[in-house]
CSV table of C-alpha atoms in Angstrom, one decimal:
chain,number,residue,atom,x,y,z
A,1,MET,CA,6.6,31.7,26.6
A,2,THR,CA,5.8,33.6,23.6
A,3,LEU,CA,4.3,31.7,20.8
A,4,GLN,CA,4.4,32.4,17.0
A,5,PHE,CA,0.9,31.5,15.9
A,6,LYS,CA,-0.1,30.2,12.5
A,7,PRO,CA,-3.8,31.6,12.0
A,8,ALA,CA,-4.0,30.9,8.3
A,9,GLU,CA,-3.4,27.1,8.5
A,10,THR,CA,-6.2,24.7,7.8
A,11,PHE,CA,-7.5,21.3,8.9
A,12,ARG,CA,-9.8,20.5,6.0
A,13,ASP,CA,-9.9,20.9,2.2
A,14,THR,CA,-6.2,22.4,1.4
A,15,PHE,CA,-4.8,21.0,4.7
A,16,THR,CA,-2.0,23.5,5.0
A,17,TYR,CA,-1.3,22.4,8.7
A,18,ARG,CA,2.3,22.1,9.3
A,19,LYS,CA,4.7,21.6,12.3
A,20,SER,CA,7.6,23.6,13.1
A,21,PRO,CA,10.5,21.8,14.4
A,22,GLU,CA,9.9,22.9,18.0
A,23,ASP,CA,6.4,21.7,17.5
A,24,ILE,CA,7.5,18.3,16.5
A,25,LEU,CA,9.8,17.8,19.4
A,26,ARG,CA,6.9,19.0,21.9
A,27,PHE,CA,4.6,16.4,20.7
A,28,PRO,CA,3.2,14.0,23.4
A,29,PHE,CA,4.4,10.8,21.8
A,30,PRO,CA,2.2,8.0,23.4
A,31,PHE,CA,4.4,4.9,23.6
A,32,PRO,CA,6.7,4.6,26.7
A,33,GLU,CA,7.8,1.1,25.5
A,34,ASP,CA,8.1,-0.8,22.3
A,35,GLU,CA,4.5,-2.4,22.7
A,36,TYR,CA,1.2,-1.5,23.5
A,37,MET,CA,-1.8,-2.8,25.3
A,38,TYR,CA,-4.8,-0.9,27.0
A,39,SER,CA,-3.9,-0.2,30.6
A,40,VAL,CA,-5.1,2.4,33.4
A,41,ASN,CA,-2.2,4.8,32.4
A,42,ILE,CA,-3.1,7.5,34.8
A,43,GLU,CA,-0.6,9.8,36.4
A,44,PRO,CA,-0.8,13.2,38.3
A,45,HIS,CA,-1.2,16.2,35.8
A,46,VAL,CA,1.3,18.4,37.1
A,47,ARG,CA,3.1,21.2,35.3
A,48,GLY,CA,6.0,19.6,33.5
A,49,GLY,CA,6.7,16.4,31.9
A,50,PRO,CA,8.8,14.6,29.0
A,51,THR,CA,7.9,17.1,26.3
A,52,ALA,CA,6.7,20.8,26.3
A,53,ALA,CA,3.1,19.6,25.8
A,54,PHE,CA,2.9,18.9,29.5
A,55,ARG,CA,4.3,22.4,30.7
A,56,ALA,CA,0.8,24.1,31.3
A,57,THR,CA,-2.4,23.0,32.6
A,58,PHE,CA,-4.1,23.8,29.3
A,59,ASP,CA,-1.6,23.4,26.6
A,60,ILE,CA,-1.4,26.3,23.9
A,61,ASP,CA,0.7,25.9,20.9
A,62,GLU,CA,1.4,27.5,17.6
A,63,HIS,CA,-1.8,26.2,16.2
A,64,TYR,CA,-4.0,27.9,18.8
A,65,ILE,CA,-5.7,30.4,16.7
A,66,ALA,CA,-6.2,28.3,13.7
A,67,GLU,CA,-7.8,25.5,15.9
A,68,CYS,CA,-10.3,28.1,17.4
A,69,ARG,CA,-11.1,29.1,14.0
A,70,GLU,CA,-11.7,25.5,13.0
A,71,ARG,CA,-14.0,25.1,16.1
A,72,GLU,CA,-16.0,28.2,15.2
A,73,ARG,CA,-16.4,26.7,11.6
A,74,VAL,CA,-17.5,23.3,13.0
A,75,LEU,CA,-20.0,24.9,15.5
A,76,LYS,CA,-21.5,26.9,12.6
A,77,GLU,CA,-22.1,23.7,10.8
A,78,ASP,CA,-23.5,21.8,13.6
A,79,PRO,CA,-24.3,23.6,16.7
A,80,LYS,CA,-25.1,20.2,18.4
A,81,ARG,CA,-21.3,19.8,18.9
A,82,CYS,CA,-21.7,21.8,22.2
A,83,GLN,CA,-24.5,20.6,24.5
A,84,VAL,CA,-24.7,20.7,28.4
A,85,LEU,CA,-27.8,19.3,30.3
A,86,PRO,CA,-29.5,21.9,32.4
A,87,HIS,CA,-28.5,20.6,35.8
A,88,MET,CA,-24.7,21.1,35.0
A,89,MET,CA,-24.8,25.1,35.3
A,90,ALA,CA,-22.6,25.2,38.2
A,91,ALA,CA,-20.1,22.8,36.3
A,92,GLU,CA,-20.3,25.5,33.4
A,93,TRP,CA,-18.9,28.3,35.9
A,94,ASP,CA,-16.5,25.8,37.4
A,95,THR,CA,-15.1,25.3,34.0
A,96,LEU,CA,-14.9,28.8,32.8
A,97,GLU,CA,-13.1,29.7,36.1
A,98,LEU,CA,-10.7,26.9,35.9
A,99,ILE,CA,-9.5,27.6,32.2
A,100,MET,CA,-9.5,31.2,32.5
A,101,GLU,CA,-7.4,31.1,35.7
A,102,SER,CA,-5.1,28.4,34.3
A,103,MET,CA,-4.5,30.0,31.0
A,104,ALA,CA,-3.8,33.5,32.6
A,105,ALA,CA,-1.4,32.0,34.8
A,106,ASP,CA,0.6,30.0,32.3
A,107,TYR,CA,0.5,32.4,29.4
A,108,PRO,CA,0.3,35.9,31.0
A,109,GLU,CA,1.6,37.4,27.8
A,110,HIS,CA,-1.5,36.1,25.8
A,111,PHE,CA,-4.1,36.0,28.6
A,112,SER,CA,-5.3,38.0,31.6
A,113,LEU,CA,-8.1,37.7,34.1
A,114,ALA,CA,-8.9,40.7,36.5
A,115,LYS,CA,-11.4,40.2,39.4
A,116,ALA,CA,-13.4,42.8,41.5
A,117,GLY,CA,-15.7,40.5,43.5
A,118,ASP,CA,-18.0,39.0,41.1
A,119,LEU,CA,-17.0,41.5,38.3
A,120,TRP,CA,-14.5,39.8,36.0
A,121,THR,CA,-12.7,41.0,33.0
A,122,TRP,CA,-11.0,38.4,30.7
A,123,VAL,CA,-8.5,39.4,27.8
A,124,ASN,CA,-7.6,36.9,25.1
A,125,ARG,CA,-5.1,38.8,23.2
A,126,PRO,CA,-4.4,36.0,20.4
A,127,LEU,CA,-8.3,36.1,19.5
A,128,GLY,CA,-8.6,39.9,20.1
A,129,ILE,CA,-11.2,39.4,23.0
A,130,GLN,CA,-11.8,41.5,26.1
A,131,GLN,CA,-15.0,40.6,28.1
A,132,SER,CA,-16.3,42.0,31.3
A,133,PHE,CA,-18.9,40.0,33.0
A,134,THR,CA,-20.5,39.0,36.2
A,135,PHE,CA,-19.5,35.5,37.4
A,136,GLY,CA,-22.6,33.5,38.0
A,137,LYS,CA,-24.9,35.6,35.7
A,138,VAL,CA,-25.1,33.9,32.2
A,139,GLU,CA,-26.9,36.8,30.7
A,140,THR,CA,-23.6,38.9,31.0
A,141,LEU,CA,-21.8,36.5,28.4
A,142,PRO,CA,-22.4,36.3,24.8
A,143,CYS,CA,-23.2,32.7,25.4
A,144,PRO,CA,-23.4,30.1,28.3
A,145,PRO,CA,-20.1,29.9,30.2
A,146,PHE,CA,-18.9,26.4,29.3
A,147,GLU,CA,-19.3,27.3,25.6
A,148,TYR,CA,-17.7,30.7,25.9
A,149,ILE,CA,-14.5,29.4,27.4
A,150,THR,CA,-14.1,26.2,25.4
A,151,ARG,CA,-14.4,28.2,22.2
A,152,GLN,CA,-11.1,29.7,23.3
A,153,ALA,CA,-9.3,26.3,24.2
A,154,GLN,CA,-7.8,23.7,22.1
A,155,GLY,CA,-9.1,20.3,22.4
A,156,ASP,CA,-12.4,18.9,23.4
A,157,PHE,CA,-14.1,18.9,26.8
A,158,THR,CA,-16.9,16.8,28.5
A,159,LEU,CA,-18.6,17.4,31.8
A,160,GLN,CA,-19.0,14.1,33.8
A,161,ASP,CA,-21.6,14.2,36.6
A,162,GLN,CA,-21.2,11.9,39.5
A,163,ARG,CA,-24.1,10.2,40.9
A,164,ASP,CA,-25.2,6.6,41.9
A,165,ASP,CA,-21.6,5.6,42.0
A,166,ASN,CA,-21.1,6.5,38.5
A,167,LEU,CA,-20.1,9.1,35.9
A,168,TYR,CA,-22.5,10.3,33.4
A,169,VAL,CA,-21.6,12.5,30.1
A,170,ASP,CA,-24.0,15.4,30.7
A,171,GLY,CA,-22.2,17.9,28.7
A,172,GLY,CA,-19.5,18.6,26.2
A,173,MET,CA,-17.8,20.7,23.5
A,174,VAL,CA,-16.8,18.1,20.9
A,175,THR,CA,-15.3,19.3,17.5
A,176,THR,CA,-12.1,17.4,17.2
A,177,GLN,CA,-13.1,13.9,18.3
A,178,ALA,CA,-11.7,10.6,17.0
A,179,ASP,CA,-15.0,9.0,15.6
A,180,TRP,CA,-17.4,9.4,18.5
A,181,SER,CA,-20.4,11.5,18.8
A,182,LEU,CA,-21.6,13.8,21.7
A,183,GLU,CA,-25.2,13.9,20.3
A,184,PHE,CA,-25.3,10.1,20.6
A,185,ASP,CA,-23.4,9.8,23.9
A,186,ILE,CA,-24.7,12.7,25.9
A,187,GLY,CA,-26.3,11.3,29.1
A,188,MET,CA,-24.5,8.0,29.1
A,189,SER,CA,-22.7,6.2,31.9
A,190,PHE,CA,-19.1,5.7,32.1
A,191,HIS,CA,-19.2,2.0,30.8
A,192,GLU,CA,-21.9,2.9,28.1
A,193,TRP,CA,-19.6,5.6,26.7
A,194,HIS,CA,-16.4,3.1,26.4
A,195,GLY,CA,-18.7,0.2,25.4
A,196,PRO,CA,-17.1,-0.2,21.7
A,197,VAL,CA,-13.6,-0.4,22.9
A,198,PRO,CA,-12.2,-4.1,22.4
A,199,LEU,CA,-10.2,-6.1,25.0
A,200,ALA,CA,-10.3,-3.4,27.7
A,201,HIS,CA,-13.6,-4.4,29.3
A,202,GLU,CA,-12.4,-8.1,29.6
A,203,LYS,CA,-9.1,-7.0,31.2
A,204,GLY,CA,-11.1,-4.8,33.8
A,205,VAL,CA,-9.5,-1.5,32.7
A,206,PHE,CA,-12.6,0.5,32.9
A,207,ASP,CA,-13.8,-1.0,36.1
A,208,ARG,CA,-10.5,0.2,37.6
A,209,ALA,CA,-10.6,3.4,35.9
A,210,LEU,CA,-14.1,4.0,37.3
A,211,LYS,CA,-13.2,3.3,40.9
A,212,TYR,CA,-10.3,5.5,40.6
A,213,LEU,CA,-12.1,8.5,39.2
A,214,LEU,CA,-14.9,8.2,41.5
A,215,ARG,CA,-12.3,8.9,44.2
A,216,LEU,CA,-10.7,11.9,42.2
A,217,GLN,CA,-10.0,14.8,44.5
A,218,TYR,CA,-10.3,18.5,43.9
A,219,GLY,CA,-6.9,20.1,43.3
A,220,GLN,CA,-5.4,16.6,42.3
A,221,PRO,CA,-6.0,16.4,38.6
A,222,VAL,CA,-4.7,13.5,36.6
A,223,ARG,CA,-3.9,12.7,33.1
A,224,ARG,CA,-3.3,10.0,30.5
A,225,LEU,CA,-2.4,9.6,26.8
A,226,ASN,CA,-4.5,8.0,24.3
A,227,TRP,CA,-3.9,7.5,20.6
A,228,THR,CA,-5.2,6.4,17.1
A,229,MET,CA,-4.2,7.3,13.5
A,230,THR,CA,-5.9,9.7,11.1
A,231,ILE,CA,-5.3,10.4,7.4
A,232,ASN,CA,-4.6,13.9,6.8
A,233,PRO,CA,-4.2,16.6,9.5
A,234,ARG,CA,-8.3,16.5,10.0
A,235,LEU,CA,-9.4,17.4,13.4
A,236,ASP,CA,-13.0,16.8,12.9
A,237,THR,CA,-13.4,12.9,12.2
A,238,SER,CA,-16.9,12.8,13.8
A,239,PRO,CA,-19.4,10.1,12.8
A,240,GLU,CA,-21.7,12.8,11.5
A,241,ASN,CA,-18.9,13.8,9.1
A,242,TYR,CA,-18.0,10.4,8.0
A,243,PRO,CA,-19.0,10.7,4.4
A,244,VAL,CA,-16.3,13.8,4.3
A,245,TRP,CA,-13.4,12.1,5.9
A,246,GLY,CA,-14.1,8.4,5.5
A,247,PRO,CA,-12.9,8.3,1.7
A,248,ASP,CA,-9.6,9.7,2.8
A,249,LYS,CA,-8.1,6.3,3.6
A,250,ALA,CA,-8.7,5.3,0.0
A,251,SER,CA,-6.4,8.1,-1.0
A,252,VAL,CA,-3.2,6.5,0.7
A,253,THR,CA,-0.4,5.1,-1.6
A,254,PRO,CA,3.0,3.9,-0.6
A,255,GLU,CA,4.3,7.2,-2.1
A,256,ASN,CA,2.2,9.6,0.0
A,257,VAL,CA,1.7,7.4,3.3
A,258,ALA,CA,4.3,9.2,5.2
A,259,GLU,CA,2.7,12.6,4.5
A,260,LYS,CA,-0.8,11.6,4.8
A,261,ALA,CA,-0.9,9.2,7.8
A,262,HIS,CA,-0.9,11.1,11.1
A,263,LEU,CA,-0.4,9.8,14.6
A,264,ARG,CA,-3.3,11.4,16.5
A,265,VAL,CA,-2.7,11.8,20.2
A,266,GLU,CA,-5.1,12.8,23.0
A,267,LEU,CA,-3.6,14.3,26.2
A,268,GLN,CA,-6.7,13.5,28.4
A,269,THR,CA,-7.0,15.5,31.7
A,270,LEU,CA,-9.5,15.1,34.4
A,271,PHE,CA,-10.2,17.8,37.1
A,272,ARG,CA,-12.6,17.6,40.0
A,273,LEU,CA,-14.5,20.9,39.9
A,274,PRO,CA,-15.1,22.7,43.3
A,275,ARG,CA,-18.7,23.9,43.4
A,276,SER,CA,-20.4,21.2,41.2
A,277,GLY,CA,-18.3,18.2,42.2
A,278,ALA,CA,-18.4,17.2,38.6
A,279,ILE,CA,-15.3,16.1,36.6
A,280,LEU,CA,-14.0,18.2,33.5
A,281,PHE,CA,-12.5,15.6,31.1
A,282,GLY,CA,-10.1,17.5,28.7
A,283,ILE,CA,-9.3,15.6,25.2
A,284,ARG,CA,-6.6,17.7,23.8
A,285,CYS,CA,-5.7,16.5,20.3
A,286,TYR,CA,-2.4,16.6,18.7
A,287,LEU,CA,-1.8,15.5,15.1
A,288,THR,CA,2.0,14.4,13.6
A,289,SER,CA,2.6,13.0,10.4
A,290,VAL,CA,4.5,9.7,10.0
A,291,ALA,CA,7.2,11.7,8.3
A,292,ASP,CA,7.6,13.9,11.2
A,293,ILE,CA,7.7,11.1,13.6
A,294,ALA,CA,10.5,9.7,11.4
A,295,LYS,CA,12.5,12.9,12.1
A,296,VAL,CA,13.0,11.5,15.8
A,297,PRO,CA,15.2,8.3,15.7
A,298,LYS,CA,13.6,6.9,18.9
A,299,TRP,CA,10.1,7.6,18.0
A,300,ARG,CA,10.4,6.0,14.4
A,301,ARG,CA,12.0,2.9,15.8
A,302,ARG,CA,9.1,2.5,18.4
A,303,LEU,CA,6.3,3.4,16.2
A,304,HIS,CA,7.5,0.7,13.9
A,305,ARG,CA,7.7,-1.8,16.6
A,306,VAL,CA,4.2,-0.8,18.1
A,307,LEU,CA,2.3,-1.0,14.8
A,308,ARG,CA,4.1,-4.2,13.8
A,309,ASP,CA,3.1,-6.1,17.1
A,310,LEU,CA,-0.2,-4.5,17.8
A,311,HIS,CA,-3.1,-6.7,18.6
A,312,PRO,CA,-5.2,-7.2,15.5
A,313,ASP,CA,-8.4,-6.4,17.4
A,314,ILE,CA,-6.9,-3.0,18.6
A,315,ALA,CA,-5.7,-2.3,15.1
A,316,SER,CA,-9.2,-2.9,13.6
A,317,TYR,CA,-11.0,-0.7,16.3
A,318,LYS,CA,-8.6,2.1,15.6
A,319,GLY,CA,-9.4,1.7,11.9
A,320,LEU,CA,-5.6,0.8,10.9
A,321,PRO,CA,-5.7,-2.3,8.6
A,322,ARG,CA,-6.2,-0.4,5.2
A,323,PHE,CA,-3.1,1.5,5.6
A,324,ARG,CA,-1.0,0.0,8.3
A,325,PRO,CA,1.1,-2.2,5.9
A,326,MET,CA,2.1,0.8,4.1
A,327,VAL,CA,3.1,2.8,7.2
A,328,LEU,CA,5.1,-0.4,8.2
A,329,ASP,CA,6.9,-0.6,4.8
A,330,TYR,CA,7.9,3.0,5.2
A,331,LEU,CA,9.1,2.8,8.8
A,332,ALA,CA,10.9,-0.6,8.5
A,333,PRO,CA,13.9,0.6,6.8
A,334,LEU,CA,14.2,3.4,9.4
A,335,ASP,CA,14.2,1.0,12.3
A,336,ASP,CA,17.9,0.1,12.9
A,337,GLY,CA,17.2,-2.6,15.7
A,338,ALA,CA,18.7,-0.3,18.3
A,339,PRO,CA,17.4,-0.4,21.7
A,340,THR,CA,15.0,2.5,22.7
A,341,SER,CA,15.1,4.3,26.1
A,342,LYS,CA,12.1,4.1,28.3
A,343,GLY,CA,9.5,6.7,28.5
A,344,ILE,CA,8.4,8.9,25.7
A,345,ALA,CA,10.7,11.8,25.7
A,346,PRO,CA,12.8,12.2,22.4
A,347,ASP,CA,16.4,11.0,22.9
A,348,THR,CA,17.8,14.2,20.9
A,349,ASP,CA,16.6,17.9,20.4
A,350,VAL,CA,18.0,17.7,16.7
A,351,LEU,CA,15.6,16.4,14.1
A,352,ALA,CA,17.1,13.8,11.5
A,353,GLY,CA,16.9,14.9,8.0
């Protein structure tokens, strides 16, 4: 699958990020029904699914180079966005192996990995990288293995150590997060990390999710979708940078809401790692404007209905109250009341004008 990358696009300041028609249709739209409530919406993470975003173990798209450059920029501004506790070194090498092998298998025209015992050679053609190193020896890489490979992948990653019948966030590369802080959360338990989420605790969602993940098996990864909304196609909406992105919400008007308001979806994947027994949690972020969502008839109907009927506590937690009425005013005339099919796949491969 040969990709046409757009290396010059930006996710801050000028916001030149745009989606091609093909990229719109591969978006992992997060709503399988016309209403939304928290649930343990976990399924096996296999290659293939309702859109092309599910086609590979770690999805690469036309924004790959630009997102890697944005990550590099964030890390220069704040190196603490990548942290791994010392006891997680085996998990770091597990992560490097999993991502390298997966990307080389899924995108052989862009990535390759050659092994001669412990001597490995990694080639990343889009980023112009060729690196020979000894697996297991940190000093043979430019930086620690977890940081090295996650600098070359889209989305965020955390490492969950399993001990005492719990999971702990003991490492991460987090530069595209939806308003949470690795610096604050590192070392937290599963329930502590998810503490701010409303309604889900009372419904037992996180109790069931933790029990499920503690039994996660090697070679049987799982996935789920999560969502929120963001103003402007800004990847870095961290608490540390709130003074930068917080005022964006005040810039929304009825005239620009469709272009400024973006549905922000996380394709979350979880892998049991072989040597360490830790869990790698991938948080792959996708951004699509309401204007682009409106080009898919099924999605524009469903987004209107989900936002219209969304529980107020969830709307507040996701930071929607200020601009949700304007999004609804834009979408309401586009909802013709027709029924929508089950699932998230678009009902056409032709975009509306």
